[in-house]
């Protein structure tokens, strides 16, 4: 039996370079036969580190297994910025190589150093990474009085952040850009977002934001389900506010879970699922290309640009998608095989919620309720509206909602969902 390969030592290094490393990190680098890292990191090593220096290829993630296989049996050290396990290469290596193969020697992260300079409590500071992420990621975090640390993608990021803050009504926010934290060249520049005076500086920077809204600015959307309908761009294909809140309650998002939003419409269910927690994920499936594009815009505006939008009709468009933890069906219920495909894709314990306003689809949901149980409810919402000089109630179309949890002990693949009995003819004009 061959001996296990030597561990891969993952070393965090700061802008202070070799001088800021501890004895264990220095020894690992001196004795490494191969040192892998970014070109900037490799350039920080002194001559006393004789190992072969290998720069990361691009794209990085697909190349990692082959890169390490090419150096099997050799002592490998990897250089990373700050704490490798905080938005760093450490996570990727743990996922691809296995955590048991790693020996991680962290350095203080840029976030820890920034909080130390600012006098901010780390546990009360929100961190937003714009490294490889859209600028719209920032939108979800903008609330009065919040302190944000933005991990910058480069020298142009501070001006981009300043512009985004102004567009969102947070122009008076104080911004401080901390460059080259921990090095002899460390410096801090500051100003307000609406009058950001500084040209691009050092690309190695962290942006501190004290969020302050402009006078008269609209309050940002709440984090609870049921945002105002006006928060969305839509053409009428929208799960209305009060029904949406009830739908999200039935879907019960939890950290890290994946939602299929089938018949996406405006994307409101998927958007608010992802807003429930920063690790929640969603795929919105919409057959209309114009609506699919609109879903992407809504997701960006509400701070969840990571929402995946698939243009196509169920059930065909569901093929190849990662398995969901929950499914919402808000359109196309009567498409042959659509509900069956959604139920079959759910793992035991997965949740499904389906809404409809048509009698034809209501009959279909009643049949699924008969066969699979769960809850079948009718949601009716009325709004006060003028009636001449008085006020009366105007009722919106009632929504029938079926929700169920797939049994933990299923009766075969997809339970008994393959039973086609009870299906009805397709209904036209089905809405969310």
Coordinates of C-alpha atoms in Angstrom, one line a residue:
X1 CA 0.0 0.0 0.0
X2 CA 1.5 3.3 -1.1
X3 CA 2.0 6.0 1.5
X4 CA -0.4 9.0 1.5
X5 CA 0.7 12.1 -0.4
X6 CA 2.3 14.8 1.6
X7 CA -0.2 17.5 2.7
X8 CA -0.6 20.7 0.7
X9 CA 0.3 23.6 2.9
X10 CA -1.8 26.7 2.2
X11 CA -0.2 29.8 3.4
X12 CA -1.8 33.2 3.9
X13 CA 0.4 36.1 3.1
X14 CA -0.2 39.8 3.5
X15 CA 1.0 43.0 1.8
X16 CA 3.9 42.9 4.2
X17 CA 5.2 39.8 2.4
X18 CA 7.9 37.6 3.8
X19 CA 8.4 39.8 6.9
X20 CA 4.9 39.2 8.0
X21 CA 5.0 35.4 7.9
X22 CA 5.4 33.3 11.0
X23 CA 8.1 30.6 11.6
X24 CA 5.9 27.7 10.4
X25 CA 4.9 29.5 7.2
X26 CA 8.5 30.4 6.4
X27 CA 9.7 26.9 7.0
X28 CA 7.0 25.4 4.8
X29 CA 8.1 27.7 2.0
X30 CA 11.8 27.1 2.4
X31 CA 11.3 23.3 2.2
X32 CA 8.6 23.3 -0.6
X33 CA 9.5 21.6 -3.8
X34 CA 6.7 23.5 -5.6
X35 CA 5.1 26.9 -4.6
X36 CA 1.9 27.7 -6.4
X37 CA 0.3 31.1 -6.3
X38 CA -0.6 34.3 -8.0
X39 CA 2.3 36.2 -9.7
X40 CA 2.1 39.0 -7.1
X41 CA 2.4 36.5 -4.3
X42 CA 5.2 34.6 -5.8
X43 CA 7.1 37.8 -6.3
X44 CA 7.1 38.4 -2.5
X45 CA 9.3 35.3 -1.8
X46 CA 13.0 35.7 -1.2
X47 CA 15.7 33.6 -2.9
X48 CA 16.0 31.4 0.2
X49 CA 12.8 29.7 -1.1
X50 CA 14.3 27.5 -3.9
X51 CA 11.1 25.5 -4.9
X52 CA 9.7 25.6 -8.4
X53 CA 7.3 28.6 -8.7
X54 CA 4.1 27.9 -10.6
X55 CA 1.6 30.7 -11.3
X56 CA -2.1 29.9 -11.3
X57 CA -3.5 29.2 -14.7
X58 CA -6.7 30.8 -16.0
X59 CA -9.4 29.7 -15.7
X60 CA -8.3 28.5 -12.3
X61 CA -10.8 26.0 -10.9
X62 CA -11.0 23.6 -13.9
X63 CA -7.2 23.4 -13.9
X64 CA -6.7 22.6 -10.2
X65 CA -7.0 18.8 -10.3
X66 CA -4.6 18.4 -13.2
X67 CA -2.1 20.9 -11.8
X68 CA -1.8 19.1 -8.5
X69 CA -1.8 15.7 -10.2
X70 CA 1.3 16.8 -12.2
X71 CA 3.2 17.4 -9.0
X72 CA 2.0 14.2 -7.1
X73 CA 4.5 13.2 -4.4
X74 CA 6.2 16.5 -4.2
X75 CA 6.0 18.9 -1.2
X76 CA 3.6 21.7 -2.3
X77 CA 2.9 25.0 -0.7
X78 CA 0.2 27.4 -2.0
X79 CA 0.2 31.1 -1.4
X80 CA -3.0 33.0 -0.8
X81 CA -4.0 36.5 0.2
X82 CA -4.7 36.9 4.0
X83 CA -6.8 34.1 5.3
X84 CA -7.1 31.5 2.6
X85 CA -10.4 30.3 4.0
X86 CA -12.1 33.7 3.8
X87 CA -13.2 34.3 0.2
X88 CA -9.9 32.6 -0.7
X89 CA -8.4 29.7 -2.6
X90 CA -8.6 27.5 0.5
X91 CA -12.3 26.8 -0.1
X92 CA -11.7 25.7 -3.7
X93 CA -8.8 23.4 -2.7
X94 CA -10.8 21.9 0.1
X95 CA -13.7 21.1 -2.3
X96 CA -11.5 19.7 -5.1
X97 CA -8.7 18.0 -3.2
X98 CA -10.4 17.3 0.1
X99 CA -10.0 19.1 3.4
X100 CA -7.9 16.3 4.9
X101 CA -5.2 17.0 2.4
X102 CA -4.7 20.6 3.5
X103 CA -2.6 22.2 6.2
X104 CA -3.8 25.9 6.3
X105 CA -1.6 28.6 7.9
X106 CA -3.7 31.8 7.8
X107 CA -2.6 35.4 7.9
X108 CA -4.8 38.2 9.2
X109 CA -7.4 38.9 6.5
X110 CA -7.8 42.3 4.9
X111 CA -11.1 42.5 6.8
X112 CA -9.5 41.9 10.2
X113 CA -6.8 44.5 9.4
X114 CA -9.4 47.0 8.1
X115 CA -11.6 46.7 11.2
X116 CA -8.5 47.1 13.4
X117 CA -7.7 50.4 11.6
X118 CA -11.3 51.7 11.7
X119 CA -12.1 50.6 15.2
X120 CA -15.1 48.6 13.9
X121 CA -16.4 45.5 15.6
X122 CA -15.7 42.7 13.1
X123 CA -18.9 40.8 14.1
X124 CA -21.0 43.8 13.4
X125 CA -19.5 44.6 10.0
X126 CA -21.1 43.2 6.8
X127 CA -18.6 42.0 4.2
X128 CA -19.4 42.2 0.5
X129 CA -17.0 40.7 -2.0
X130 CA -17.0 42.3 -5.5
X131 CA -14.1 40.0 -6.6
X132 CA -15.5 38.2 -9.6
X133 CA -19.0 39.3 -8.6
X134 CA -21.4 41.9 -10.1
X135 CA -21.5 45.4 -8.6
X136 CA -25.3 44.8 -8.1
X137 CA -24.3 42.4 -5.2
X138 CA -23.9 45.5 -3.1
X139 CA -27.6 46.5 -3.6
X140 CA -28.9 44.0 -1.0
X141 CA -26.8 45.4 1.8
X142 CA -27.7 49.1 1.6
X143 CA -29.5 50.2 4.8
X144 CA -29.2 53.3 6.9
X145 CA -26.5 53.0 9.6
X146 CA -24.9 49.9 8.3
X147 CA -21.1 49.5 8.1
X148 CA -19.9 47.7 5.0
X149 CA -16.5 46.4 4.1
X150 CA -16.3 45.9 0.3
X151 CA -13.6 43.6 -1.0
X152 CA -12.4 45.4 -4.1
X153 CA -11.9 43.9 -7.6
X154 CA -9.2 46.5 -8.5
X155 CA -8.3 50.1 -8.7
X156 CA -11.5 51.2 -10.4
X157 CA -13.8 49.6 -7.8
X158 CA -14.0 52.5 -5.3
X159 CA -15.4 54.9 -8.0
X160 CA -17.8 52.2 -9.2
X161 CA -19.0 51.7 -5.6
X162 CA -19.4 55.5 -5.2
X163 CA -21.5 55.6 -8.3
X164 CA -23.7 52.7 -7.2
X165 CA -24.3 54.3 -3.8
X166 CA -25.4 57.5 -5.4
X167 CA -27.8 55.7 -7.8
X168 CA -29.4 53.9 -4.9
X169 CA -30.0 57.1 -2.8
X170 CA -26.9 56.6 -0.5
X171 CA -24.8 59.5 -1.9
X172 CA -24.0 61.0 1.5
X173 CA -22.4 57.8 2.7
X174 CA -18.8 58.2 4.0
X175 CA -16.3 56.0 2.1
X176 CA -12.8 55.2 3.1
X177 CA -10.4 53.2 0.8
X178 CA -7.7 51.4 2.7
X179 CA -4.8 50.4 0.3
X180 CA -1.9 48.0 0.8
X181 CA -3.1 47.1 4.4
X182 CA -0.2 45.9 6.5
X183 CA 2.6 47.1 4.2
X184 CA 4.9 50.1 4.5
X185 CA 2.9 51.7 1.6
X186 CA -0.4 51.5 3.5
X187 CA -2.6 54.5 3.1
X188 CA -6.3 55.6 3.5
X189 CA -8.2 58.1 1.4
X190 CA -11.8 59.2 2.1
X191 CA -14.7 61.2 0.9
X192 CA -18.5 60.9 0.3
X193 CA -19.9 58.7 -2.4
X194 CA -21.7 61.6 -4.1
X195 CA -18.5 63.7 -4.3
X196 CA -15.9 61.0 -4.6
X197 CA -12.7 63.0 -5.4
X198 CA -10.0 60.4 -5.8
X199 CA -8.6 58.9 -9.0
X200 CA -8.0 55.2 -9.2
X201 CA -5.3 54.2 -6.7
X202 CA -3.7 50.9 -5.7
X203 CA -5.6 47.9 -6.9
X204 CA -5.0 46.1 -3.6
X205 CA -7.7 47.9 -1.5
X206 CA -10.7 47.4 0.8
X207 CA -13.6 49.9 0.8
X208 CA -15.2 50.9 4.1
X209 CA -18.7 52.4 3.8
X210 CA -20.8 54.1 6.5
X211 CA -24.2 53.8 4.9
X212 CA -26.2 57.1 5.0
X213 CA -29.2 57.7 2.8
X214 CA -29.9 61.1 1.2
X215 CA -32.7 63.3 2.6
X216 CA -36.0 62.1 1.1
X217 CA -34.6 58.9 -0.3
X218 CA -37.0 55.9 -0.5
X219 CA -36.5 53.3 2.2
X220 CA -34.7 50.3 0.8
X221 CA -36.8 47.0 0.3
X222 CA -37.3 45.0 3.5
X223 CA -35.6 41.7 4.0
X224 CA -38.9 40.0 4.9
X225 CA -41.0 38.3 2.2
X226 CA -43.8 40.3 0.5
X227 CA -42.0 43.3 -1.0
X228 CA -44.3 45.9 -2.5
X229 CA -45.4 45.0 -6.0
X230 CA -43.8 48.3 -7.2
X231 CA -40.4 46.9 -6.3
X232 CA -40.6 44.8 -9.5
X233 CA -40.7 45.6 -13.1
X234 CA -43.4 43.4 -14.5
X235 CA -46.1 43.0 -17.2
X236 CA -48.8 41.7 -14.9
X237 CA -47.2 38.2 -14.5
X238 CA -46.4 38.8 -10.8
X239 CA -47.3 36.9 -7.7
X240 CA -48.9 39.7 -5.7
X241 CA -47.5 40.9 -2.4
X242 CA -49.7 39.2 0.1
X243 CA -49.9 35.9 -1.8
X244 CA -46.1 36.1 -2.3
X245 CA -45.5 36.3 1.4
X246 CA -47.7 33.3 2.0
X247 CA -46.0 31.4 -0.7
X248 CA -42.5 32.1 0.7
X249 CA -43.7 31.0 4.1
X250 CA -44.9 27.6 2.6
X251 CA -41.6 27.2 0.7
X252 CA -39.7 27.8 3.9
X253 CA -36.2 28.8 2.6
X254 CA -33.2 27.8 4.6
X255 CA -29.5 28.7 4.2
X256 CA -27.8 27.0 1.3
X257 CA -31.0 25.6 -0.3
X258 CA -31.8 25.7 -4.0
X259 CA -35.2 26.7 -5.4
X260 CA -36.7 25.9 -8.8
X261 CA -39.1 28.8 -9.7
X262 CA -41.0 27.3 -12.6
X263 CA -42.9 29.8 -14.7
X264 CA -40.8 32.6 -13.4
X265 CA -42.9 35.6 -14.7
X266 CA -41.2 38.5 -13.0
X267 CA -39.0 36.3 -10.8
X268 CA -40.4 37.7 -7.5
X269 CA -40.5 34.3 -5.7
X270 CA -37.0 33.4 -6.7
X271 CA -35.7 36.9 -5.8
X272 CA -37.2 36.8 -2.3
X273 CA -36.1 33.3 -1.8
X274 CA -32.5 34.4 -2.4
X275 CA -33.0 37.5 -0.2
X276 CA -33.9 35.2 2.7
X277 CA -30.2 34.3 3.2
X278 CA -27.1 35.2 1.3
X279 CA -26.4 31.4 0.7
X280 CA -29.8 30.7 -0.8
X281 CA -29.8 29.8 -4.5
X282 CA -32.5 29.8 -7.1
X283 CA -33.1 28.9 -10.8
X284 CA -36.0 30.7 -12.5
X285 CA -37.4 28.9 -15.5
X286 CA -39.4 31.2 -17.9
X287 CA -40.4 30.3 -21.4
X288 CA -40.8 33.9 -22.6
X289 CA -37.5 35.5 -23.5
X290 CA -38.6 39.1 -22.7
X291 CA -39.8 38.0 -19.3
X292 CA -36.6 36.0 -18.7
X293 CA -34.5 39.1 -19.3
X294 CA -36.8 41.1 -17.0
X295 CA -36.2 38.5 -14.2
X296 CA -32.5 39.1 -14.5
X297 CA -33.0 42.9 -14.1
X298 CA -35.2 42.5 -11.1
X299 CA -32.7 40.2 -9.5
X300 CA -29.9 42.7 -10.0
X301 CA -31.9 45.6 -8.7
X302 CA -32.8 43.8 -5.5
X303 CA -29.3 42.6 -4.8
X304 CA -29.3 39.0 -5.9
X305 CA -27.6 39.0 -9.3
X306 CA -26.6 35.4 -8.8
X307 CA -30.1 34.2 -9.7
X308 CA -29.9 31.8 -12.6
X309 CA -32.4 32.3 -15.3
X310 CA -33.2 29.6 -17.8
X311 CA -35.3 30.5 -20.9
X312 CA -37.5 27.6 -21.8
X313 CA -40.7 25.7 -20.9
X314 CA -41.1 23.0 -18.3
X315 CA -40.7 20.1 -18.3
X316 CA -38.0 20.1 -21.0
X317 CA -36.2 23.1 -19.6
X318 CA -35.8 21.3 -16.2
X319 CA -33.5 18.6 -17.6
X320 CA -30.0 18.8 -16.3
X321 CA -30.7 21.3 -13.6
X322 CA -29.2 20.6 -10.2
X323 CA -31.6 18.9 -7.8
X324 CA -33.8 21.4 -5.9
X325 CA -34.6 21.5 -2.2
X326 CA -37.9 23.2 -3.0
X327 CA -40.0 23.9 -6.1
X328 CA -42.5 26.7 -6.8
X329 CA -44.8 26.3 -9.8
X330 CA -46.5 29.5 -10.7
X331 CA -47.1 29.0 -14.4
X332 CA -47.5 26.2 -16.9
X333 CA -49.1 23.8 -14.4
X334 CA -51.1 22.0 -17.0
X335 CA -48.3 21.5 -19.4
X336 CA -48.0 17.7 -19.8
X337 CA -45.5 16.2 -17.4
X338 CA -44.5 19.5 -15.8
X339 CA -45.8 18.8 -12.3
X340 CA -44.7 15.2 -12.5
X341 CA -41.1 16.3 -13.4
X342 CA -41.0 18.8 -10.5
X343 CA -42.2 16.2 -8.0
X344 CA -39.8 13.5 -9.3
X345 CA -36.8 15.9 -9.0
X346 CA -37.5 16.6 -5.3
X347 CA -35.5 14.6 -2.8
X348 CA -37.3 13.1 0.2
X349 CA -38.2 16.0 2.5
X350 CA -38.2 18.5 -0.4
X351 CA -41.1 21.0 -0.6
X352 CA -43.4 21.9 -3.5
X353 CA -45.8 24.8 -3.7
X354 CA -48.1 25.5 -6.7
X355 CA -50.4 28.5 -7.2
X356 CA -53.2 29.0 -9.7
X357 CA -56.2 31.2 -10.4
X358 CA -57.9 28.9 -13.1
X359 CA -60.5 26.3 -12.5
X360 CA -58.7 23.8 -14.7
X361 CA -55.4 24.0 -12.8
X362 CA -57.4 24.0 -9.5
X363 CA -58.8 20.7 -10.5
X364 CA -55.3 19.4 -11.2
X365 CA -54.1 20.6 -7.8
X366 CA -57.1 19.0 -6.0
X367 CA -56.1 15.7 -7.6
X368 CA -52.5 16.0 -6.5
X369 CA -53.7 16.9 -3.0
X370 CA -55.9 13.7 -3.0
X371 CA -52.9 11.6 -4.0
X372 CA -50.0 13.2 -2.1
X373 CA -51.7 15.1 0.8
X374 CA -50.2 18.4 2.0
X375 CA -52.3 21.5 2.3
X376 CA -54.8 22.9 -0.2
X377 CA -55.8 26.5 0.6
X378 CA -57.5 29.3 -1.1
X379 CA -56.0 32.8 -0.6
X380 CA -58.3 35.8 -1.1
X381 CA -57.1 39.3 -0.7
X382 CA -59.3 42.5 -0.8
X383 CA -58.1 46.1 -1.0
X384 CA -60.0 49.2 0.1
X385 CA -60.8 51.3 -2.9
X386 CA -63.0 54.4 -3.5
X387 CA -66.6 53.9 -4.3
X388 CA -67.9 57.3 -5.2
X389 CA -67.4 59.4 -2.1
X390 CA -67.1 56.3 0.1
X391 CA -64.8 53.4 0.4
X392 CA -65.4 49.7 -0.3
X393 CA -63.6 46.4 -0.8
X394 CA -62.3 45.2 -4.2
X395 CA -61.4 41.6 -4.2
X396 CA -58.5 40.3 -6.3
X397 CA -58.9 36.9 -8.0
X398 CA -58.6 34.2 -5.4
X399 CA -55.5 32.0 -5.6
X400 CA -55.6 28.3 -5.0
X401 CA -52.4 27.0 -3.4
X402 CA -51.2 23.4 -3.0
X403 CA -48.2 22.8 -0.8
X404 CA -46.6 19.4 0.2
X405 CA -43.5 17.8 1.5
X406 CA -42.2 14.7 -0.2
X407 CA -42.3 11.8 2.1
X408 CA -39.0 10.7 3.7
X409 CA -39.8 7.1 2.8
X410 CA -40.9 7.4 -0.9
X411 CA -42.6 4.6 -2.7
X412 CA -40.0 4.5 -5.4
X413 CA -38.5 7.2 -7.7
X414 CA -40.8 10.2 -7.4
X415 CA -43.3 8.4 -5.1
X416 CA -46.5 7.7 -7.0
X417 CA -46.1 10.9 -9.1
X418 CA -45.8 8.9 -12.3
X419 CA -49.5 8.1 -12.0
X420 CA -51.1 10.2 -14.8
X421 CA -54.6 9.9 -13.5
X422 CA -56.6 13.0 -12.9
X423 CA -54.8 15.2 -15.4
X424 CA -56.9 17.9 -17.2
X425 CA -56.6 19.7 -20.5
X426 CA -54.3 22.6 -20.6
X427 CA -55.7 25.9 -19.5
X428 CA -55.0 29.1 -21.3
X429 CA -54.2 32.4 -19.6
X430 CA -52.7 30.8 -16.5
X431 CA -51.1 33.5 -14.3
X432 CA -48.9 33.9 -11.3

